[in-house]
Amino acid sequence: MRQSSLVVVANRLPLDDSAAPDGACEWRRSPGGLAGALHAILQQTGATWVGWDGTVGEARPLPDLGSLRLRPMALDEDETRGYYEGFANGTLWPLYHDAVESPVFDRGWWETYKAVNRRFAEAAAEVAEPGATVWVQDYHLHLVPQLLRELRPDLLIGFFLHVPFPPPELFMQLPRRVELLRGMLGADLVGFQRPQAAHNVAQLAAKLLGAQGADDAIVLEDRVVRTGAFPVSIDVAEMRSLSARPYVINQARKLRHDLGSHKRVLLSVDRLDYTKGIEHRLTAYAELLRDGLVKVRDTVVVQVAVPSRERVETYRGLRDRIEREVGRINGEYGRVGEPAIHYLNQPFDRADLAALYQTADVMVVTPLRDGMNLVAKEFVAARRDDTGALVLSEFAGAAAELEDAFQVNPHDVDGLKETLLRALSADPADLAARMAGMRRYLTDHDIHAWARDYLTTLSFSSQSRTASIGSAQSGPRIRS
Ligand code: ADP
Ligand code: F6P
């Protein structure tokens, strides 16, 4: 087994298999913020990515992605149910997103979650060269930092949580809160999207583990664990260059024509997830149609909702409700050849997504809670001419950075309606100023800056941990 100086451990590999029209297996980039963000930097860095390819059963061999090696992990039926669908997405995901759906606590899931975390830790230990940096990602793998430290005390271990870390009163509901917290704090650096998360963890570490905590460091037994906010971003240069491609420009023109050249286009692009606020958005739009404040003859909605976690009951139920509602709205307000909403329940490749982003007059990103929401950043990066409006939920991590968006509380349907109308009728000069501001911000805060910032802080963390761990290691290099 070849070893690497940088190992990423994430539940999901950056590839999904998709059946080609002839039935052959094809690999494509998996939808979801984590894969998109890391895939962009690691292809050039030379690292190993330990993760799951999304299928149940044996792990299949995978091609390298540029200089990135993939180390597939197999999940059998019980593990998929107990670890991925169960504890990760039935307990932690809803709890970490403000409990917008009720989290389920199942003791059996916990045992499987622990066992799978152990297997991921063992795989990472196997592919990490002596003194390597191992970067563990997200809520699926909370226990890996501590398990890995026990197996390989020579490693520099980072953990990054892509989703929100909940307020202490919600985290305290978890029957296994002590183990989860201790597992995560096995890292040298624990990174979050927002500073509030680090504050929450410091409070919990003091209460549950008797640690001394501040918002940037926690002293736990004989170790110092650094913590901090590192808002994740996108490959801005990739999205910009995609958007300038003739194919994308032509495709955007064609989409515009097909949607109705005179119409204003409202676009949303989400994984089909109950945290994304799709139902609230549909309610707001239906009421605007009902009240005659928007008309099907001059405004159209495109809702892309890529299938996600489809074996989980809450996701299946959500899909049914959304499809019923889209059907109802189209039935009530659409006209022949002129639906109120185009609903696309399918994955798109990057170029087609870029074309969609260019087609929109208003991008509507209104999650009820979201760690970051990279779609909002992708939209901004794709707007080469500074046109277009971004309506953005206050509860998306991106809201702290994209201050020039039309920000909205998505729970407030009246406020949402009013904000959509404001964005639809905004003065082009105002829109251009807002878009230019957001584009400037993203130029300096792209995915490379994020990785550099995190990994540099991680390499400094090694110098501040206890002497028994050994001499300071240098972090991996990420291009500037
Ligand atoms: P999450 O991480 O919860 O999925 P984000 O908005 O942060 O949410 O990231 C979603 C990612 O998935 C983005 O990079 C987006 O481009 C991608 N994506 C969303 N919808 C699709 C789709 N239909 N096809 C392909 N990729 C998609
Ligand atoms: O960004 C949050 C996240 O949960 C990632 O960890 C994950 O890869 C992505 O959303 C998509 O979810 P899933 O991997 O369950 O399809």
Coordinates of C-alpha atoms and ligand atoms in Angstrom, one line a residue:
M1 CA 0.0 0.0 0.0
R2 CA 1.5 3.4 -1.1
Q3 CA 1.5 6.0 1.6
S4 CA 0.9 9.8 1.4
S5 CA 1.9 12.8 3.3
L6 CA -1.6 14.2 3.1
V7 CA -4.7 12.0 3.7
V8 CA -8.3 13.2 3.5
V9 CA -10.8 11.1 5.2
A10 CA -14.4 11.8 4.3
N11 CA -17.5 9.6 4.2
R12 CA -18.0 10.2 0.5
L13 CA -15.5 10.0 -2.3
P14 CA -15.6 12.8 -4.8
L15 CA -17.0 10.4 -7.4
D16 CA -20.4 8.9 -8.0
D17 CA -21.1 6.1 -10.4
S18 CA -23.8 6.8 -12.9
A19 CA -25.1 4.4 -15.5
A20 CA -24.3 5.6 -19.0
P21 CA -27.0 5.2 -21.6
D22 CA -25.5 1.8 -22.7
G23 CA -25.6 0.6 -19.1
A24 CA -21.8 0.9 -18.5
C25 CA -20.5 2.4 -15.3
E26 CA -19.3 6.0 -15.6
W27 CA -17.7 8.1 -12.8
R28 CA -18.7 11.7 -12.3
R29 CA -18.2 14.2 -9.5
S30 CA -20.7 13.6 -6.7
P31 CA -23.1 16.5 -5.9
G32 CA -22.6 18.0 -2.4
G33 CA -20.5 20.8 -1.0
L34 CA -17.7 18.7 0.6
A35 CA -16.8 16.7 -2.5
G36 CA -16.9 19.8 -4.7
A37 CA -14.8 21.9 -2.4
L38 CA -12.0 19.4 -1.7
H39 CA -11.9 17.8 -5.1
A40 CA -10.8 21.1 -6.6
I41 CA -7.7 21.4 -4.4
L42 CA -6.6 17.8 -4.0
Q43 CA -6.4 17.0 -7.7
Q44 CA -3.3 19.1 -7.8
T45 CA -1.8 18.4 -4.4
G46 CA -0.9 14.7 -4.4
A47 CA -2.9 13.1 -1.6
T48 CA -5.0 10.1 -0.7
W49 CA -8.7 10.3 -0.2
V50 CA -10.3 7.6 2.0
G51 CA -14.1 7.4 1.5
W52 CA -17.1 5.5 0.3
D53 CA -18.4 5.5 -3.3
G54 CA -22.0 5.5 -2.4
T55 CA -22.9 1.9 -3.3
V56 CA -23.8 -0.9 -0.9
G57 CA -21.5 -3.9 -0.9
E58 CA -17.9 -4.5 -2.0
A59 CA -15.7 -1.5 -2.7
R60 CA -14.7 -1.3 -6.4
P61 CA -11.3 -0.2 -7.6
L62 CA -11.3 3.5 -8.6
P63 CA -9.1 5.5 -11.0
D64 CA -6.7 8.2 -9.7
L65 CA -8.0 11.7 -10.2
G66 CA -4.9 13.6 -11.4
S67 CA -2.4 13.2 -8.6
L68 CA -5.2 12.3 -6.0
R69 CA -5.3 8.6 -5.0
L70 CA -8.7 7.2 -4.0
R71 CA -8.9 4.5 -1.2
P72 CA -12.5 3.2 -1.4
M73 CA -14.2 2.0 1.7
A74 CA -16.9 -0.7 1.5
L75 CA -20.2 -0.3 3.4
D76 CA -22.4 -3.4 3.7
E77 CA -26.2 -3.2 4.0
D78 CA -26.2 -3.0 7.9
E79 CA -23.4 -0.4 7.9
T80 CA -25.2 1.7 5.3
R81 CA -28.4 1.6 7.4
G82 CA -26.9 2.1 10.8
Y83 CA -24.0 4.4 10.1
Y84 CA -24.8 6.5 7.0
E85 CA -28.6 6.6 6.8
G86 CA -29.0 6.0 10.6
F87 CA -26.7 7.8 13.0
A88 CA -25.2 10.3 10.5
N89 CA -28.3 11.3 8.6
G90 CA -31.1 10.2 10.9
T91 CA -29.6 11.5 14.2
L92 CA -26.8 14.0 13.6
W93 CA -27.9 15.7 10.4
P94 CA -31.3 16.9 11.7
L95 CA -30.0 17.7 15.1
Y96 CA -27.2 19.8 13.7
H97 CA -29.6 21.7 11.4
D98 CA -31.7 23.2 14.2
A99 CA -33.8 20.0 14.5
V100 CA -36.0 21.2 11.6
E101 CA -36.9 17.5 11.4
S102 CA -36.9 15.4 14.6
P103 CA -33.6 13.6 15.2
V104 CA -34.0 9.8 15.9
F105 CA -32.0 8.3 18.6
D106 CA -31.4 4.6 18.0
R107 CA -28.9 2.6 20.1
G108 CA -28.2 0.1 17.4
W109 CA -27.2 2.9 15.0
W110 CA -24.6 4.1 17.5
E111 CA -22.8 0.8 17.6
T112 CA -22.5 0.6 13.8
Y113 CA -21.4 4.3 13.7
K114 CA -18.6 3.5 16.1
A115 CA -17.5 0.4 14.2
V116 CA -17.5 2.2 10.8
N117 CA -15.5 5.1 12.3
R118 CA -13.0 2.6 13.6
R119 CA -12.6 1.1 10.1
F120 CA -12.1 4.6 8.5
A121 CA -9.5 5.4 11.2
E122 CA -7.7 2.1 10.4
A123 CA -7.7 2.8 6.7
A124 CA -6.3 6.3 7.2
A125 CA -3.6 4.9 9.5
E126 CA -2.6 2.4 6.8
V127 CA -2.2 5.0 4.0
A128 CA -0.6 7.8 6.0
E129 CA 3.2 8.0 5.9
P130 CA 5.1 8.7 9.1
G131 CA 4.4 12.2 10.4
A132 CA 1.7 12.7 7.7
T133 CA -1.2 15.2 8.0
V134 CA -4.6 13.5 8.1
W135 CA -7.7 15.8 7.5
V136 CA -10.9 14.2 8.7
Q137 CA -14.2 15.7 7.3
D138 CA -17.6 16.1 8.7
Y139 CA -20.2 14.7 11.1
H140 CA -20.0 11.1 9.7
L141 CA -16.6 10.7 11.2
H142 CA -16.7 12.4 14.6
L143 CA -14.9 9.6 16.3
V144 CA -12.0 9.2 13.8
P145 CA -9.6 11.9 15.2
Q146 CA -9.4 10.2 18.6
L147 CA -9.3 6.7 17.2
L148 CA -6.6 7.7 14.8
R149 CA -4.5 9.4 17.5
E150 CA -4.6 6.1 19.4
L151 CA -3.4 4.2 16.4
R152 CA -0.8 6.7 15.1
P153 CA 0.3 9.3 17.6
D154 CA 2.9 10.5 15.1
L155 CA 0.2 12.1 12.8
L156 CA -1.0 15.6 12.6
I157 CA -4.7 15.4 12.7
G158 CA -7.3 18.0 11.5
F159 CA -11.0 17.8 11.7
F160 CA -13.4 20.1 9.7
L161 CA -17.2 20.2 10.2
H162 CA -19.0 21.3 7.0
V163 CA -22.4 21.5 8.7
P164 CA -23.4 23.8 11.5
F165 CA -22.4 22.8 15.0
P166 CA -25.6 23.1 17.1
P167 CA -26.1 25.2 20.2
P168 CA -25.3 23.4 23.4
E169 CA -28.9 22.8 24.4
L170 CA -29.4 20.8 21.2
F171 CA -26.1 18.9 21.4
M172 CA -26.9 18.0 25.0
Q173 CA -29.9 15.9 23.7
L174 CA -27.5 13.4 22.2
P175 CA -27.3 10.2 24.3
R176 CA -23.6 9.8 23.2
R177 CA -22.6 13.4 23.5
V178 CA -19.5 12.8 25.6
E179 CA -18.0 10.2 23.2
L180 CA -18.8 12.4 20.1
L181 CA -17.1 15.5 21.6
R182 CA -14.1 13.6 22.9
G183 CA -13.7 11.9 19.5
M184 CA -13.7 15.2 17.6
L185 CA -11.3 16.8 20.1
G186 CA -8.8 14.0 19.3
A187 CA -7.7 16.4 16.5
D188 CA -5.0 19.0 16.7
L189 CA -7.2 21.5 15.0
V190 CA -11.0 21.5 14.8
G191 CA -12.4 23.8 12.1
F192 CA -15.9 25.1 11.7
Q193 CA -17.8 27.3 9.2
R194 CA -18.7 29.9 11.8
P195 CA -17.0 31.3 15.0
Q196 CA -20.2 30.6 17.0
A197 CA -19.5 26.9 16.5
A198 CA -16.1 27.1 18.2
H199 CA -17.8 29.0 21.1
N200 CA -20.4 26.2 21.5
V201 CA -17.8 23.5 21.5
A202 CA -15.7 25.3 24.1
Q203 CA -18.7 25.6 26.4
L204 CA -19.6 21.9 25.9
A205 CA -16.0 20.8 26.5
A206 CA -15.9 22.6 29.8
K207 CA -19.3 21.2 30.8
L208 CA -19.0 17.6 29.6
L209 CA -15.2 17.0 29.7
G210 CA -14.0 19.4 32.4
A211 CA -11.7 20.9 29.8
Q212 CA -10.5 24.5 30.0
G213 CA -12.0 26.1 27.0
A214 CA -11.7 29.3 25.0
D215 CA -13.0 30.0 21.5
D216 CA -9.6 29.3 19.8
A217 CA -8.1 26.6 22.0
I218 CA -9.3 23.9 24.4
V219 CA -7.0 22.3 26.9
L220 CA -8.0 18.7 27.3
E221 CA -6.0 16.6 29.7
D222 CA -2.4 17.0 28.5
R223 CA -3.3 18.3 25.0
V224 CA -4.1 21.6 23.4
V225 CA -6.8 21.4 20.7
R226 CA -7.0 24.5 18.5
T227 CA -10.4 25.5 17.2
G228 CA -11.5 28.2 14.8
A229 CA -13.7 29.3 11.9
F230 CA -12.6 28.6 8.3
P231 CA -15.6 29.3 6.0
V232 CA -15.3 26.9 3.1
S233 CA -15.5 28.2 -0.5
I234 CA -15.4 27.1 -4.1
D235 CA -13.0 27.0 -7.0
V236 CA -13.8 30.5 -8.2
A237 CA -11.3 30.3 -11.1
E238 CA -12.9 27.0 -12.3
M239 CA -16.4 28.5 -12.3
R240 CA -15.3 31.7 -14.0
S241 CA -13.5 29.9 -16.8
L242 CA -16.4 27.4 -17.2
S243 CA -18.7 30.4 -17.5
A244 CA -16.6 31.9 -20.3
R245 CA -16.7 28.7 -22.4
P246 CA -18.6 29.0 -25.7
Y247 CA -20.6 25.9 -24.9
V248 CA -21.8 27.4 -21.6
I249 CA -22.6 30.8 -23.2
N250 CA -24.6 29.1 -26.0
Q251 CA -26.3 26.8 -23.6
A252 CA -27.3 29.7 -21.4
R253 CA -28.7 31.5 -24.5
K254 CA -30.6 28.4 -25.5
L255 CA -32.1 28.0 -22.0
R256 CA -33.2 31.6 -22.0
H257 CA -34.9 31.2 -25.3
D258 CA -36.6 27.9 -24.2
L259 CA -37.8 29.5 -21.0
G260 CA -39.1 32.5 -22.8
S261 CA -36.7 35.3 -23.7
H262 CA -39.0 38.0 -22.2
K263 CA -39.4 36.2 -18.9
R264 CA -37.6 36.8 -15.6
V265 CA -36.1 33.5 -14.4
L266 CA -36.0 32.6 -10.7
L267 CA -33.5 29.7 -10.1
S268 CA -32.9 27.3 -7.2
V269 CA -30.4 24.5 -7.1
D270 CA -30.4 22.2 -4.1
R271 CA -29.9 18.6 -3.0
L272 CA -33.3 17.4 -2.3
D273 CA -33.0 18.0 1.5
Y274 CA -35.5 19.2 4.1
T275 CA -32.9 21.7 5.3
K276 CA -32.9 23.6 2.0
G277 CA -36.3 25.3 2.6
I278 CA -37.8 24.1 -0.8
E279 CA -41.3 23.8 0.6
H280 CA -41.3 27.3 2.1
R281 CA -40.1 28.7 -1.2
L282 CA -42.8 27.0 -3.1
T283 CA -45.4 28.3 -0.7
A284 CA -44.1 31.8 -1.1
Y285 CA -44.1 31.6 -4.9
A286 CA -47.6 30.0 -5.1
E287 CA -48.9 32.9 -2.9
L288 CA -47.3 35.5 -5.2
L289 CA -49.1 33.8 -8.2
R290 CA -52.4 33.5 -6.3
D291 CA -52.2 37.2 -5.4
G292 CA -51.4 38.2 -9.0
L293 CA -48.1 39.8 -7.9
V294 CA -46.2 37.6 -10.4
K295 CA -47.7 36.2 -13.6
V296 CA -46.8 33.0 -15.4
R297 CA -46.6 35.0 -18.7
D298 CA -43.6 37.0 -17.5
T299 CA -41.9 35.1 -14.7
V300 CA -40.8 31.4 -14.4
V301 CA -39.2 29.3 -11.7
V302 CA -36.6 26.7 -12.4
Q303 CA -36.1 24.3 -9.4
V304 CA -33.3 21.9 -9.7
A305 CA -33.5 19.3 -6.9
V306 CA -30.9 16.6 -7.2
P307 CA -32.0 13.3 -5.5
S308 CA -30.3 12.7 -2.2
R309 CA -30.3 10.0 0.6
E310 CA -33.3 8.4 -1.1
R311 CA -33.5 5.4 1.1
V312 CA -34.2 7.6 4.2
E313 CA -37.9 7.9 4.8
T314 CA -37.9 11.6 5.6
Y315 CA -36.2 12.3 2.2
R316 CA -38.7 10.1 0.3
G317 CA -41.6 11.9 2.1
L318 CA -40.1 15.3 1.2
R319 CA -39.7 14.3 -2.4
D320 CA -43.4 13.2 -2.6
R321 CA -44.6 16.4 -1.0
I322 CA -42.5 18.6 -3.2
E323 CA -43.6 16.8 -6.4
R324 CA -47.2 17.1 -5.3
E325 CA -46.9 20.8 -4.7
V326 CA -45.1 21.5 -7.9
G327 CA -47.9 19.6 -9.7
R328 CA -50.5 21.5 -7.9
I329 CA -49.0 24.9 -8.7
N330 CA -48.5 24.0 -12.3
G331 CA -52.0 22.6 -12.5
E332 CA -53.5 25.8 -11.0
Y333 CA -51.4 28.5 -12.6
G334 CA -49.6 27.0 -15.6
R335 CA -50.8 27.4 -19.2
V336 CA -50.3 25.1 -22.2
G337 CA -46.6 25.1 -23.0
E338 CA -46.0 27.5 -20.1
P339 CA -45.5 25.9 -16.7
A340 CA -45.1 28.1 -13.6
I341 CA -42.3 25.9 -12.4
H342 CA -39.8 23.7 -14.2
Y343 CA -38.8 21.0 -11.8
L344 CA -35.6 19.0 -12.6
N345 CA -34.9 16.1 -10.3
Q346 CA -31.6 15.1 -11.9
P347 CA -27.8 15.7 -11.6
F348 CA -26.1 18.1 -14.0
D349 CA -22.5 18.4 -15.0
R350 CA -20.5 21.5 -14.1
A351 CA -20.9 23.2 -17.5
D352 CA -24.7 22.8 -17.5
L353 CA -24.9 24.1 -13.9
A354 CA -22.8 27.1 -15.0
A355 CA -25.2 27.7 -17.9
L356 CA -28.2 27.6 -15.5
Y357 CA -26.5 30.1 -13.2
Q358 CA -26.0 32.4 -16.1
T359 CA -29.6 32.1 -17.1
A360 CA -31.1 33.3 -13.8
D361 CA -32.3 36.8 -13.1
V362 CA -32.8 35.9 -9.4
M363 CA -31.0 33.0 -7.7
V364 CA -33.0 31.9 -4.7
V365 CA -31.0 30.1 -2.0
T366 CA -33.2 29.9 1.1
P367 CA -32.1 27.0 3.4
L368 CA -33.7 26.8 6.8
R369 CA -30.1 26.1 8.1
D370 CA -27.0 25.3 6.1
G371 CA -23.3 25.1 7.1
M372 CA -22.3 27.2 4.1
N373 CA -24.3 26.7 0.9
L374 CA -21.8 26.6 -1.9
V375 CA -24.5 27.0 -4.6
A376 CA -24.8 30.7 -3.6
K377 CA -21.0 31.2 -4.1
E378 CA -21.1 29.3 -7.4
F379 CA -23.9 31.6 -8.7
V380 CA -21.9 34.7 -7.9
A381 CA -18.7 33.3 -9.5
A382 CA -20.6 32.4 -12.7
R383 CA -22.0 36.0 -13.2
R384 CA -19.3 37.4 -15.5
D385 CA -21.3 40.6 -16.3
D386 CA -22.4 41.6 -12.7
T387 CA -26.0 41.1 -13.5
G388 CA -28.5 39.1 -11.4
A389 CA -29.7 39.1 -7.9
L390 CA -29.0 36.6 -5.1
V391 CA -31.7 36.0 -2.5
L392 CA -30.0 34.3 0.4
S393 CA -31.2 32.9 3.7
E394 CA -29.8 34.4 6.9
F395 CA -29.4 30.9 8.1
A396 CA -26.9 29.8 5.4
G397 CA -23.2 30.1 6.5
A398 CA -22.6 32.1 3.2
A399 CA -24.8 34.9 4.6
A400 CA -22.0 36.1 6.9
E401 CA -19.8 36.6 3.8
L402 CA -22.1 37.6 1.0
E403 CA -23.5 40.7 2.7
D404 CA -24.6 42.2 -0.6
A405 CA -27.2 39.5 -1.2
F406 CA -30.9 40.2 -0.5
Q407 CA -30.9 38.4 2.8
V408 CA -34.1 36.9 4.1
N409 CA -35.5 34.8 7.0
P410 CA -36.9 31.8 5.0
H411 CA -39.4 30.9 7.8
D412 CA -41.1 34.2 7.3
V413 CA -43.1 33.5 4.2
D414 CA -44.4 37.1 3.9
G415 CA -40.8 38.4 4.2
L416 CA -39.7 35.9 1.6
K417 CA -42.4 37.0 -0.8
E418 CA -41.5 40.6 -0.3
T419 CA -37.8 39.9 -0.8
L420 CA -38.4 38.0 -4.0
L421 CA -40.4 40.9 -5.4
R422 CA -37.7 43.4 -4.3
A423 CA -35.1 41.3 -6.1
L424 CA -37.2 41.0 -9.2
S425 CA -37.7 44.7 -9.5
A426 CA -34.3 45.9 -8.3
D427 CA -32.5 48.7 -10.1
P428 CA -29.8 47.2 -12.4
A429 CA -27.3 49.6 -11.1
D430 CA -28.0 48.5 -7.5
L431 CA -27.7 44.8 -8.6
A432 CA -24.4 45.5 -10.4
A433 CA -22.9 47.1 -7.4
R434 CA -24.0 44.3 -5.1
M435 CA -22.8 41.6 -7.5
A436 CA -19.4 43.3 -8.1
G437 CA -18.9 43.5 -4.3
M438 CA -19.7 39.8 -3.8
R439 CA -17.4 38.8 -6.8
R440 CA -14.5 40.8 -5.4
Y441 CA -15.0 39.1 -2.0
L442 CA -14.9 35.7 -3.5
T443 CA -11.8 36.4 -5.5
D444 CA -9.8 36.6 -2.3
H445 CA -11.8 33.9 -0.5
D446 CA -11.7 30.9 -2.8
I447 CA -11.2 27.2 -2.0
H448 CA -7.4 27.5 -2.3
A449 CA -7.4 30.3 0.3
W450 CA -9.6 28.1 2.6
A451 CA -7.3 25.1 2.3
R452 CA -4.2 27.1 2.8
D453 CA -5.6 28.9 5.8
Y454 CA -6.7 25.7 7.4
L455 CA -3.6 23.6 6.7
T456 CA -1.3 26.4 7.7
T457 CA -3.1 26.8 11.0
L458 CA -3.0 23.0 11.4
S459 CA 0.8 22.9 10.9
F460 CA 1.2 25.7 13.5
S461 CA -1.0 23.7 15.9
S462 CA 1.6 20.9 15.9
Q463 CA 4.0 23.3 17.5
S464 CA 1.7 24.2 20.4
R465 CA 0.8 20.7 21.4
T466 CA 2.7 18.9 24.2
A467 CA 6.3 18.0 24.0
S468 CA 5.6 14.3 24.2
I469 CA 4.0 14.3 20.7
G470 CA 7.4 14.9 19.1
S471 CA 8.9 17.7 17.1
A472 CA 7.0 20.1 15.0
Q473 CA 5.9 18.9 11.6
S474 CA 5.5 21.0 8.5
G475 CA 2.1 21.1 6.8
P476 CA 1.5 20.0 3.2
R477 CA 1.9 22.7 0.6
I478 CA -1.2 24.1 -1.2
R479 CA -0.7 26.3 -4.2
S480 CA -1.4 30.0 -3.9
Ligands
ADP1 P1 -24.7 20.5 0.4 O1 -23.3 20.4 0.8 O2 -25.7 20.5 1.5 O3 -25.1 19.6 -0.7 P2 -24.0 23.0 -1.0 O4 -24.8 24.1 -1.6 O5 -22.9 23.5 -0.1 O6 -24.9 22.0 -0.3 O7 -23.3 22.2 -2.2 C1 -24.0 21.6 -3.1 C2 -23.0 21.2 -4.3 O8 -23.7 20.2 -5.1 C3 -22.7 22.4 -5.1 O9 -21.3 22.3 -5.5 C4 -23.6 22.2 -6.4 O10 -23.0 22.6 -7.6 C5 -23.7 20.7 -6.4 N1 -25.1 20.3 -7.0 C6 -26.2 20.8 -6.6 N2 -27.2 20.3 -7.4 C7 -26.6 19.6 -8.3 C8 -27.1 18.9 -9.4 N3 -28.4 18.8 -9.8 N4 -26.2 18.3 -10.2 C9 -24.9 18.3 -9.9 N5 -24.4 19.0 -8.8 C10 -25.2 19.6 -8.1
F6P2 O1 -21.9 19.3 2.9 C1 -22.6 18.5 3.8 C2 -22.7 17.1 3.3 O2 -23.3 16.3 4.2 C3 -21.4 16.5 2.9 O3 -20.7 15.9 4.0 C4 -21.9 15.5 2.0 O4 -21.0 14.9 1.1 C5 -22.9 16.3 1.2 O5 -23.5 17.1 2.1 C6 -23.9 15.5 0.4 O6 -24.5 14.5 1.2 P1 -24.4 12.9 0.9 O7 -22.9 12.6 0.9 O8 -25.1 12.3 2.0 O9 -25.0 12.7 -0.4

